[in-house]
Short mmCIF file of C-alpha atoms in Angstrom, two decimals:
data_model
loop_
_atom_site.label_atom_id
_atom_site.label_comp_id
_atom_site.label_asym_id
_atom_site.label_seq_id
_atom_site.Cartn_x
_atom_site.Cartn_y
_atom_site.Cartn_z
CA MET S 1 0.02 -0.04 0.02
CA SER S 2 1.19 3.50 -0.79
CA ASN S 3 2.23 5.71 2.12
CA ILE S 4 -0.67 8.25 2.09
CA VAL S 5 -1.42 10.23 5.16
CA ALA S 6 -4.80 12.19 5.12
CA ILE S 7 -5.67 15.04 7.49
CA VAL S 8 -9.29 15.27 8.26
CA GLY S 9 -11.58 17.04 10.67
CA ARG S 10 -14.32 19.68 10.93
CA PRO S 11 -13.80 23.18 9.51
CA ASN S 12 -11.13 25.60 11.00
CA VAL S 13 -9.29 23.23 13.31
CA GLY S 14 -5.88 23.89 11.59
CA LYS S 15 -5.57 21.11 8.86
CA SER S 16 -3.98 23.34 6.23
CA THR S 17 -1.52 24.75 8.76
CA LEU S 18 -0.44 21.12 9.68
CA PHE S 19 -0.28 20.18 5.98
CA ASN S 20 2.14 23.11 5.28
CA ARG S 21 4.22 22.13 8.33
CA LEU S 22 4.44 18.38 7.27
CA THR S 23 5.19 19.23 3.73
CA GLU S 24 7.51 22.16 4.57
CA SER S 25 5.58 24.29 2.03
CA ARG S 26 3.02 26.94 1.74
CA ASP S 27 0.93 25.20 -0.69
CA ALA S 28 -2.32 25.28 1.24
CA ILE S 29 -4.09 28.68 1.82
CA VAL S 30 -4.47 29.34 5.59
CA LYS S 31 -7.12 31.71 6.93
CA GLU S 32 -9.18 31.75 10.10
CA VAL S 33 -12.36 31.23 8.09
CA SER S 34 -14.10 27.99 7.73
CA GLY S 35 -14.26 26.49 4.15
CA VAL S 36 -11.08 27.94 2.69
CA THR S 37 -9.74 24.57 1.45
CA ARG S 38 -12.22 22.76 -0.86
CA ASP S 39 -10.41 20.13 -2.96
CA ARG S 40 -7.94 17.51 -1.85
CA ILE S 41 -4.44 18.97 -1.89
CA TYR S 42 -1.51 16.63 -2.16
CA GLY S 43 2.13 17.20 -0.94
CA LYS S 44 5.24 15.25 0.15
CA GLY S 45 6.55 14.76 3.59
CA GLU S 46 9.73 13.12 4.94
CA TRP S 47 10.67 11.93 8.43
CA ASN S 48 13.60 9.86 9.56
CA GLY S 49 14.30 8.80 5.96
CA TYR S 50 10.74 7.67 5.22
CA LYS S 51 8.84 9.57 2.59
CA PHE S 52 5.07 9.89 2.49
CA SER S 53 2.23 11.65 0.64
CA VAL S 54 0.09 14.07 2.68
CA ILE S 55 -3.58 14.96 1.75
CA ASP S 56 -5.02 18.23 3.01
CA THR S 57 -8.92 18.12 2.92
CA GLY S 58 -11.72 20.68 3.37
CA GLY S 59 -13.53 20.76 6.66
CA TYR S 60 -16.16 17.93 7.06
CA ALA S 61 -19.65 19.40 7.61
CA THR S 62 -23.16 18.14 7.22
CA THR S 63 -25.18 21.35 6.85
CA LYS S 64 -26.70 22.38 3.51
CA GLU S 65 -26.20 26.13 3.84
CA ASP S 66 -23.13 26.28 1.60
CA ILE S 67 -23.32 25.03 -1.97
CA PHE S 68 -19.77 23.66 -1.62
CA GLU S 69 -20.22 21.65 1.63
CA GLY S 70 -21.72 18.65 -0.06
CA GLU S 71 -18.80 18.48 -2.60
CA ILE S 72 -16.19 19.13 0.18
CA ARG S 73 -17.73 16.26 2.21
CA LYS S 74 -17.39 13.99 -0.87
CA GLN S 75 -13.67 14.98 -1.30
CA VAL S 76 -13.08 14.10 2.47
CA GLU S 77 -14.61 10.70 2.13
CA LEU S 78 -12.57 10.08 -1.04
CA ALA S 79 -9.37 11.07 0.96
CA ILE S 80 -10.21 8.62 3.74
CA ASP S 81 -10.85 5.83 1.29
CA GLU S 82 -7.49 6.55 -0.47
CA ALA S 83 -5.26 6.99 2.76
CA SER S 84 -3.38 4.32 4.56
CA LEU S 85 -3.17 6.42 7.72
CA ILE S 86 -5.55 9.18 8.95
CA LEU S 87 -4.83 12.20 11.22
CA PHE S 88 -8.09 13.21 12.80
CA MET S 89 -7.61 16.84 13.88
CA VAL S 90 -9.50 18.47 16.69
CA ASP S 91 -9.41 21.69 18.53
CA ALA S 92 -8.23 21.34 22.22
CA THR S 93 -9.53 24.87 22.97
CA THR S 94 -13.18 24.08 22.22
CA GLY S 95 -13.30 20.41 23.16
CA ILE S 96 -15.66 17.96 21.55
CA VAL S 97 -18.43 19.43 19.46
CA GLU S 98 -21.16 17.55 17.49
CA MET S 99 -19.31 17.69 14.24
CA ASP S 100 -16.26 15.93 15.90
CA LEU S 101 -18.50 13.11 16.80
CA LEU S 102 -19.83 12.77 13.25
CA VAL S 103 -16.30 12.63 11.84
CA ALA S 104 -15.22 10.06 14.55
CA GLU S 105 -18.07 7.86 13.61
CA LEU S 106 -17.10 8.01 9.91
CA LEU S 107 -13.49 7.14 10.80
CA ARG S 108 -14.52 4.15 12.89
CA LYS S 109 -16.52 2.80 10.01
CA SER S 110 -13.49 3.15 7.64
CA ARG S 111 -11.42 0.69 9.74
CA LYS S 112 -8.39 2.65 8.82
CA LYS S 113 -5.58 3.41 11.34
CA VAL S 114 -6.34 6.82 12.98
CA LEU S 115 -4.25 9.14 15.03
CA VAL S 116 -6.16 11.85 17.00
CA VAL S 117 -4.35 15.17 16.86
CA ALA S 118 -5.39 17.79 19.49
CA ASN S 119 -4.39 20.99 17.91
CA LYS S 120 -3.91 24.58 19.37
CA VAL S 121 -2.00 23.34 22.38
CA ASP S 122 0.21 26.46 22.24
CA SER S 123 1.07 26.83 25.81
CA ASN S 124 1.64 24.79 28.96
CA ASP S 125 -1.68 25.70 30.49
CA ARG S 126 -3.50 24.01 27.63
CA ILE S 127 -1.73 20.55 28.29
CA GLY S 128 -4.31 18.15 29.51
CA LEU S 129 -7.24 19.67 27.70
CA SER S 130 -7.04 16.95 25.12
CA ALA S 131 -7.95 14.22 27.64
CA GLU S 132 -11.59 14.11 26.62
CA PHE S 133 -10.64 13.13 23.07
CA TYR S 134 -9.96 9.70 24.30
CA SER S 135 -13.64 9.09 24.44
CA PHE S 136 -13.77 8.80 20.70
CA GLY S 137 -12.31 5.28 21.11
CA LEU S 138 -9.80 5.81 18.36
CA GLY S 139 -6.65 5.32 20.44
CA GLU S 140 -3.80 7.64 21.56
CA VAL S 141 -4.30 11.43 21.33
CA PHE S 142 -1.30 13.62 20.42
CA ASP S 143 -1.06 17.34 21.65
CA LEU S 144 0.08 19.56 18.91
CA SER S 145 0.56 23.21 17.88
CA ALA S 146 0.48 23.31 14.12
CA ALA S 147 1.20 27.00 14.18
CA ASN S 148 4.51 26.90 16.05
CA GLY S 149 5.40 23.18 15.51
CA GLY S 150 5.16 22.00 19.16
CA GLY S 151 4.62 18.24 19.33
CA THR S 152 5.08 17.67 15.56
CA GLY S 153 8.21 15.41 16.19
CA ASP S 154 6.32 13.02 18.47
CA LEU S 155 3.40 12.84 15.98
CA LEU S 156 5.72 12.01 13.09
CA ASP S 157 7.61 9.45 15.13
CA GLU S 158 4.27 7.71 15.46
CA VAL S 159 3.24 8.24 11.75
CA VAL S 160 6.43 6.51 10.33
CA VAL S 161 5.74 3.60 12.53
CA HIS S 162 2.69 2.85 10.50
CA LEU S 163 4.09 3.47 7.13
CA ASP S 164 4.97 0.65 4.73
CA LYS S 165 8.83 0.39 4.87
CA GLU S 166 8.99 -1.36 1.53
CA ASP S 167 6.76 1.25 -0.31
CA ASP S 168 8.17 2.41 -3.71
CA ASN S 169 5.13 4.25 -4.78
CA VAL S 170 5.68 7.50 -3.02
CA LEU S 171 5.35 10.30 -5.55
CA GLU S 172 8.74 11.33 -6.81
CA GLN S 173 7.22 14.43 -8.22
CA ASP S 174 10.32 16.50 -8.82
CA ALA S 175 11.33 14.28 -11.71
CA LEU S 176 7.97 14.29 -13.50
CA PRO S 177 6.94 16.87 -16.22
CA ARG S 178 4.72 19.53 -14.61
CA ILE S 179 1.78 20.48 -16.62
CA ALA S 180 -0.21 23.42 -15.41
CA ILE S 181 -3.91 24.13 -16.44
CA VAL S 182 -4.42 27.90 -16.46
CA GLY S 183 -6.96 30.49 -17.66
CA ARG S 184 -9.71 32.81 -16.51
CA PRO S 185 -12.34 31.55 -13.86
CA ASN S 186 -14.81 28.98 -14.82
CA VAL S 187 -13.46 27.88 -18.29
CA GLY S 188 -13.35 24.26 -17.31
CA LYS S 189 -9.89 23.62 -15.73
CA SER S 190 -11.14 21.48 -12.91
CA SER S 191 -13.54 19.61 -15.33
CA MET S 192 -10.62 18.69 -17.45
CA ILE S 193 -8.73 17.01 -14.73
CA ASN S 194 -11.77 15.03 -13.60
CA ALA S 195 -12.42 13.94 -17.26
CA LEU S 196 -8.88 12.81 -17.77
CA THR S 197 -8.64 10.85 -14.43
CA ASN S 198 -12.32 9.52 -14.52
CA GLN S 199 -12.54 10.75 -10.87
CA GLU S 200 -14.21 13.58 -9.03
CA ARG S 201 -10.73 14.78 -8.31
CA ASN S 202 -11.60 18.47 -8.07
CA ILE S 203 -14.70 20.17 -7.11
CA VAL S 204 -16.64 21.59 -10.07
CA THR S 205 -19.42 24.27 -9.93
CA ASP S 206 -20.77 27.01 -12.21
CA ILE S 207 -19.57 29.51 -9.68
CA SER S 208 -16.26 31.36 -10.58
CA GLY S 209 -13.46 30.88 -7.99
CA THR S 210 -14.38 27.35 -6.92
CA THR S 211 -10.82 26.27 -7.11
CA ARG S 212 -8.55 28.12 -4.62
CA ASP S 213 -5.26 26.14 -4.17
CA SER S 214 -3.01 24.75 -6.84
CA ILE S 215 -3.87 21.08 -6.96
CA HIS S 216 -1.46 18.40 -8.06
CA THR S 217 -2.67 15.24 -9.71
CA ARG S 218 -0.45 12.49 -11.09
CA TYR S 219 -1.66 11.24 -14.49
CA ARG S 220 -0.51 7.74 -15.51
CA ALA S 221 -2.18 6.34 -18.59
CA PHE S 222 -1.47 5.53 -22.26
CA GLY S 223 2.21 5.53 -21.78
CA HIS S 224 2.35 9.00 -20.19
CA ASP S 225 3.42 10.00 -16.63
CA PHE S 226 3.31 13.59 -15.59
CA LEU S 227 1.81 15.90 -12.97
CA LEU S 228 -1.30 17.84 -13.80
CA ILE S 229 -1.75 21.10 -11.71
CA ASP S 230 -5.12 22.61 -11.52
CA THR S 231 -5.10 26.29 -10.60
CA ALA S 232 -7.46 29.05 -9.56
CA GLY S 233 -8.75 31.21 -12.33
CA ILE S 234 -6.66 34.29 -12.86
CA ARG S 235 -8.64 37.57 -12.90
CA LYS S 236 -7.69 41.28 -13.33
CA LYS S 237 -6.18 42.66 -10.10
CA ALA S 238 -8.91 45.24 -9.98
CA LYS S 239 -11.58 42.48 -9.70
CA VAL S 240 -9.70 40.59 -6.85
CA THR S 241 -11.61 41.69 -3.75
CA GLU S 242 -10.92 38.94 -1.13
CA ASP S 243 -7.67 38.05 0.48
CA ILE S 244 -8.29 34.43 -0.18
CA GLU S 245 -8.69 35.05 -3.86
CA PHE S 246 -5.53 37.20 -3.86
CA TYR S 247 -3.58 34.24 -2.51
CA SER S 248 -5.37 31.88 -4.96
CA VAL S 249 -4.17 34.04 -7.99
CA LEU S 250 -0.65 34.30 -6.57
CA ARG S 251 -0.36 30.56 -6.27
CA SER S 252 -1.69 30.32 -9.90
CA VAL S 253 1.05 32.72 -11.10
CA ARG S 254 3.61 30.75 -9.12
CA THR S 255 2.37 27.54 -10.69
CA ILE S 256 3.03 28.85 -14.10
CA GLU S 257 6.60 29.84 -13.01
CA ASN S 258 7.24 26.40 -11.70
CA SER S 259 5.67 24.43 -14.56
CA ASP S 260 7.12 23.01 -17.74
CA VAL S 261 4.20 23.41 -20.07
CA CYS S 262 0.78 25.11 -19.69
CA PHE S 263 -2.59 24.20 -20.99
CA MET S 264 -4.03 27.67 -21.61
CA MET S 265 -7.90 27.28 -21.55
CA ILE S 266 -10.20 29.79 -23.11
CA ASP S 267 -14.00 29.71 -23.39
CA ALA S 268 -15.06 29.02 -26.92
CA SER S 269 -18.40 30.86 -26.45
CA GLU S 270 -16.57 34.08 -25.17
CA GLY S 271 -13.48 34.06 -27.42
CA ILE S 272 -10.13 35.30 -26.40
CA GLN S 273 -10.29 38.16 -23.88
CA LYS S 274 -7.71 40.63 -22.71
CA GLN S 275 -7.11 38.69 -19.52
CA ASP S 276 -6.41 35.53 -21.62
CA LEU S 277 -3.72 37.46 -23.49
CA ALA S 278 -2.23 38.63 -20.22
CA ILE S 279 -2.00 35.01 -18.98
CA TYR S 280 -0.57 33.94 -22.45
CA TYR S 281 2.17 36.70 -22.17
CA LEU S 282 3.00 35.63 -18.61
CA ILE S 283 3.54 32.02 -19.97
CA GLU S 284 5.76 33.36 -22.83
CA LYS S 285 7.65 35.72 -20.37
CA ASN S 286 8.53 32.69 -18.25
CA SER S 287 9.61 30.61 -21.31
CA LYS S 288 7.09 27.89 -20.74
CA GLY S 289 5.62 25.62 -23.29
CA VAL S 290 1.92 26.15 -24.09
CA VAL S 291 -0.91 24.46 -25.68
CA VAL S 292 -4.08 26.46 -26.26
CA LEU S 293 -7.35 24.73 -25.50
CA VAL S 294 -10.54 26.23 -26.88
CA ASN S 295 -12.98 24.51 -24.40
CA LYS S 296 -16.70 24.20 -24.32
CA TRP S 297 -16.59 23.71 -28.19
CA ASP S 298 -19.68 21.69 -27.88
CA LEU S 299 -21.72 24.76 -27.10
CA VAL S 300 -20.70 26.66 -30.23
CA GLU S 301 -22.99 26.61 -33.37
CA LYS S 302 -20.65 25.74 -36.27
CA ASP S 303 -20.28 24.53 -39.82
CA HIS S 304 -17.34 23.06 -41.68
CA LEU S 305 -15.52 26.48 -41.85
CA THR S 306 -16.08 27.67 -38.18
CA MET S 307 -13.04 25.97 -36.70
CA LYS S 308 -10.60 27.17 -39.41
CA ALA S 309 -11.84 30.79 -39.08
CA TYR S 310 -11.69 30.65 -35.27
CA GLU S 311 -8.11 29.32 -35.27
CA GLU S 312 -6.98 31.95 -37.80
CA ASN S 313 -8.50 34.77 -35.68
CA LEU S 314 -6.90 33.27 -32.61
CA ARG S 315 -3.37 33.12 -34.17
CA ASN S 316 -3.76 36.72 -35.18
CA GLU S 317 -4.50 37.64 -31.46
CA LEU S 318 -1.57 35.66 -30.25
CA ALA S 319 1.07 37.09 -32.61
CA PRO S 320 3.88 37.35 -32.73
CA PHE S 321 4.42 34.20 -30.77
CA ASN S 322 1.71 32.06 -32.53
CA ASP S 323 3.59 28.84 -33.36
CA VAL S 324 1.51 27.00 -30.82
CA PRO S 325 -0.80 23.98 -31.03
CA ILE S 326 -4.54 25.02 -30.82
CA LEU S 327 -7.09 22.35 -29.98
CA PHE S 328 -10.88 22.57 -29.73
CA THR S 329 -12.12 20.55 -26.74
CA SER S 330 -15.03 19.78 -24.56
CA THR S 331 -14.55 18.40 -21.02
CA ILE S 332 -18.16 17.28 -21.00
CA THR S 333 -18.08 15.08 -24.05
CA LYS S 334 -14.29 14.44 -23.60
CA GLN S 335 -13.80 15.65 -27.25
CA ARG S 336 -9.97 15.78 -28.10
CA LEU S 337 -8.84 15.44 -24.47
CA HIS S 338 -6.54 12.58 -25.23
CA LYS S 339 -5.16 14.45 -28.23
CA ALA S 340 -4.46 17.35 -25.78
CA VAL S 341 -2.38 14.95 -23.69
CA GLU S 342 -0.35 13.73 -26.64
CA THR S 343 0.13 17.29 -27.81
CA VAL S 344 1.27 18.65 -24.40
CA MET S 345 3.92 15.89 -24.06
CA GLU S 346 5.16 16.68 -27.64
CA VAL S 347 5.51 20.41 -26.58
CA PHE S 348 7.43 19.14 -23.47
CA ALA S 349 9.70 17.18 -25.69
CA ASN S 350 10.31 20.35 -27.86
CA ARG S 351 11.06 22.51 -24.79
CA THR S 352 13.66 19.90 -23.50
CA LYS S 353 15.18 19.33 -26.97
CA LYS S 354 19.04 19.66 -27.27
CA ILE S 355 20.41 20.35 -30.82
CA PRO S 356 24.03 19.11 -31.33
CA THR S 357 26.34 22.07 -31.93
CA SER S 358 27.74 20.65 -35.07
CA LYS S 359 24.20 20.18 -36.59
CA LEU S 360 23.17 23.65 -35.42
CA ASN S 361 26.13 25.31 -37.10
CA GLU S 362 25.84 23.22 -40.24
CA VAL S 363 22.18 24.43 -40.76
CA MET S 364 22.25 28.04 -39.37
CA LEU S 365 25.57 29.17 -40.93
CA GLU S 366 24.28 28.22 -44.29
CA VAL S 367 21.03 30.15 -43.62
CA ILE S 368 23.09 33.17 -42.47
CA ALA S 369 25.32 32.94 -45.50
CA SER S 370 22.26 33.13 -47.80
CA ASN S 371 20.67 35.91 -45.81
CA PRO S 372 23.29 37.84 -43.83
CA PRO S 373 22.40 40.53 -41.32
CA PRO S 374 21.73 43.93 -43.00
CA ALA S 375 24.65 46.47 -42.77
CA VAL S 376 24.10 49.34 -40.41
CA LYS S 377 26.08 52.58 -40.77
CA GLY S 378 28.46 50.81 -43.14
CA LYS S 379 29.17 48.10 -40.53
CA TYR S 380 28.82 44.53 -41.56
CA VAL S 381 27.87 41.92 -39.03
CA LYS S 382 29.68 38.62 -39.48
CA ILE S 383 28.22 35.57 -37.41
CA LYS S 384 30.80 32.91 -36.91
CA PHE S 385 29.42 30.42 -34.50
CA VAL S 386 26.00 29.22 -32.99
CA GLN S 387 25.57 27.33 -29.86
CA GLN S 388 22.58 26.17 -27.63
CA LEU S 389 22.69 27.42 -24.12
CA PRO S 390 22.33 25.00 -21.12
CA THR S 391 18.99 26.46 -19.93
CA HIS S 392 15.63 24.82 -19.27
CA ALA S 393 13.97 26.42 -22.32
CA PRO S 394 15.51 26.59 -25.81
CA SER S 395 18.00 29.53 -25.94
CA PHE S 396 20.70 30.05 -28.52
CA ALA S 397 23.72 32.21 -28.70
CA PHE S 398 25.01 33.65 -31.95
CA PHE S 399 28.69 34.79 -31.87
CA CYS S 400 29.61 37.75 -34.06
CA ASN S 401 31.85 40.72 -34.40
CA LEU S 402 29.25 43.50 -33.78
CA PRO S 403 26.26 42.11 -31.79
CA GLN S 404 24.97 45.71 -31.00
CA TYR S 405 24.03 46.23 -34.75
CA VAL S 406 21.73 43.17 -35.13
CA ASN S 407 18.12 44.33 -35.22
CA ASP S 408 14.95 42.59 -33.81
CA SER S 409 13.65 41.74 -37.32
CA TYR S 410 16.70 39.73 -38.13
CA LYS S 411 16.38 37.96 -34.69
CA ARG S 412 12.87 36.92 -35.73
CA PHE S 413 14.12 35.72 -38.95
CA LEU S 414 16.68 33.37 -37.26
CA GLU S 415 14.00 32.22 -34.71
CA ASN S 416 11.57 31.33 -37.51
CA ARG S 417 14.40 29.44 -39.38
CA LEU S 418 15.19 27.53 -36.09
CA ARG S 419 11.52 26.61 -35.56
CA GLU S 420 11.14 25.44 -39.26
CA THR S 421 14.26 23.25 -39.10
CA PHE S 422 14.23 21.80 -35.51
CA ASN S 423 10.52 22.05 -34.59
CA PHE S 424 9.96 24.23 -31.44
CA THR S 425 6.24 24.43 -31.81
CA GLY S 426 4.62 25.53 -28.56
CA VAL S 427 7.79 26.75 -27.05
CA PRO S 428 9.30 30.36 -26.75
CA VAL S 429 12.73 30.59 -28.30
CA LYS S 430 15.32 33.13 -27.01
CA ILE S 431 18.11 34.38 -29.08
CA PHE S 432 21.19 36.19 -27.90
CA PHE S 433 23.98 37.82 -29.78
CA ARG S 434 27.46 37.77 -28.29
CA LYS S 435 30.73 39.27 -29.20
CA LYS S 436 33.19 36.69 -30.70
#
């Protein structure tokens, strides 16, 4: 069994704070308001040489006042089913409340190993408040302060006792391609992950801003293995009014910065908007690969010319960097979703491609000889050598006698020849001129 530790409990007991401490990250948004976390969030923890996965869940609640609570409850139950060990988090300062009893009953029925964690034991005068939690009948209770780390070591010592020592299925996420799904709110990002994984992995509603955290999902199917990262919809700064949404957008931007390739989703019925272009330029600025998905294509009235006209207009909007794959998809009917997966891995291969220096010079020096840089003020630029730089994204250095006289139009000419010859579709290419 995989080493998966799920953190569950009622709302606002400190689950996300503990998740961030165990994973040594700030991946989960923390705020003293119930219902901040909605989807299951995954991270990696390590203690005494043992690695394990950690799942943060939304607060388990049974009321029907909030449209999200039913979906959050479903996510918690899925996490319990998936986990090999459960940390049941309660609040030592409030004692047992009715909601705790409901969660405890759910955990007893699961027959999974449960550790009761009494949080907010931040000072000596709170030690002993946790005694009443033994009445759950779930075993030992661990005093903890997730905020300052007190008691975390004792808890982790007990966690690793119950881990599978021979487990080799812990997510080695750092080595996997990272594919982010980005776009404006409510374009279908979470629906796409659910459709690809055939699970209710992320909460989906018609309300903008449903997803708040950046959520990692490992995709292993049809010979592919990579991380899919769902993000919160990115809106204009002027329209971001809540602190929670501010942090959601910030995490989305950071996800782009830390990804390899981005699925950029736009709404087919609305067309490309200014905010879509802002997201696209952010992807290009960070030298990430990109595949443009025109989602909700099933809702568009069309004939045999609609798609061609739509794509042509889209490429005009994306210029000058418009050498990108454009696919027309539907997460409801799953139209072209597997084609999207194949395409994004092709773009990842383009982004990590390394051209041998000998081949690069053989091709590009011939191109330069046929079309040399234009003379400026009687000065002639002579390019002698080309080399690919050891960067994550494709970057090339052209060594010449007068790099300051090479204009932007000639740089674009060389970039286009590189794209035509070596196929860098979907990837920004950077060109530098250096003095020989």
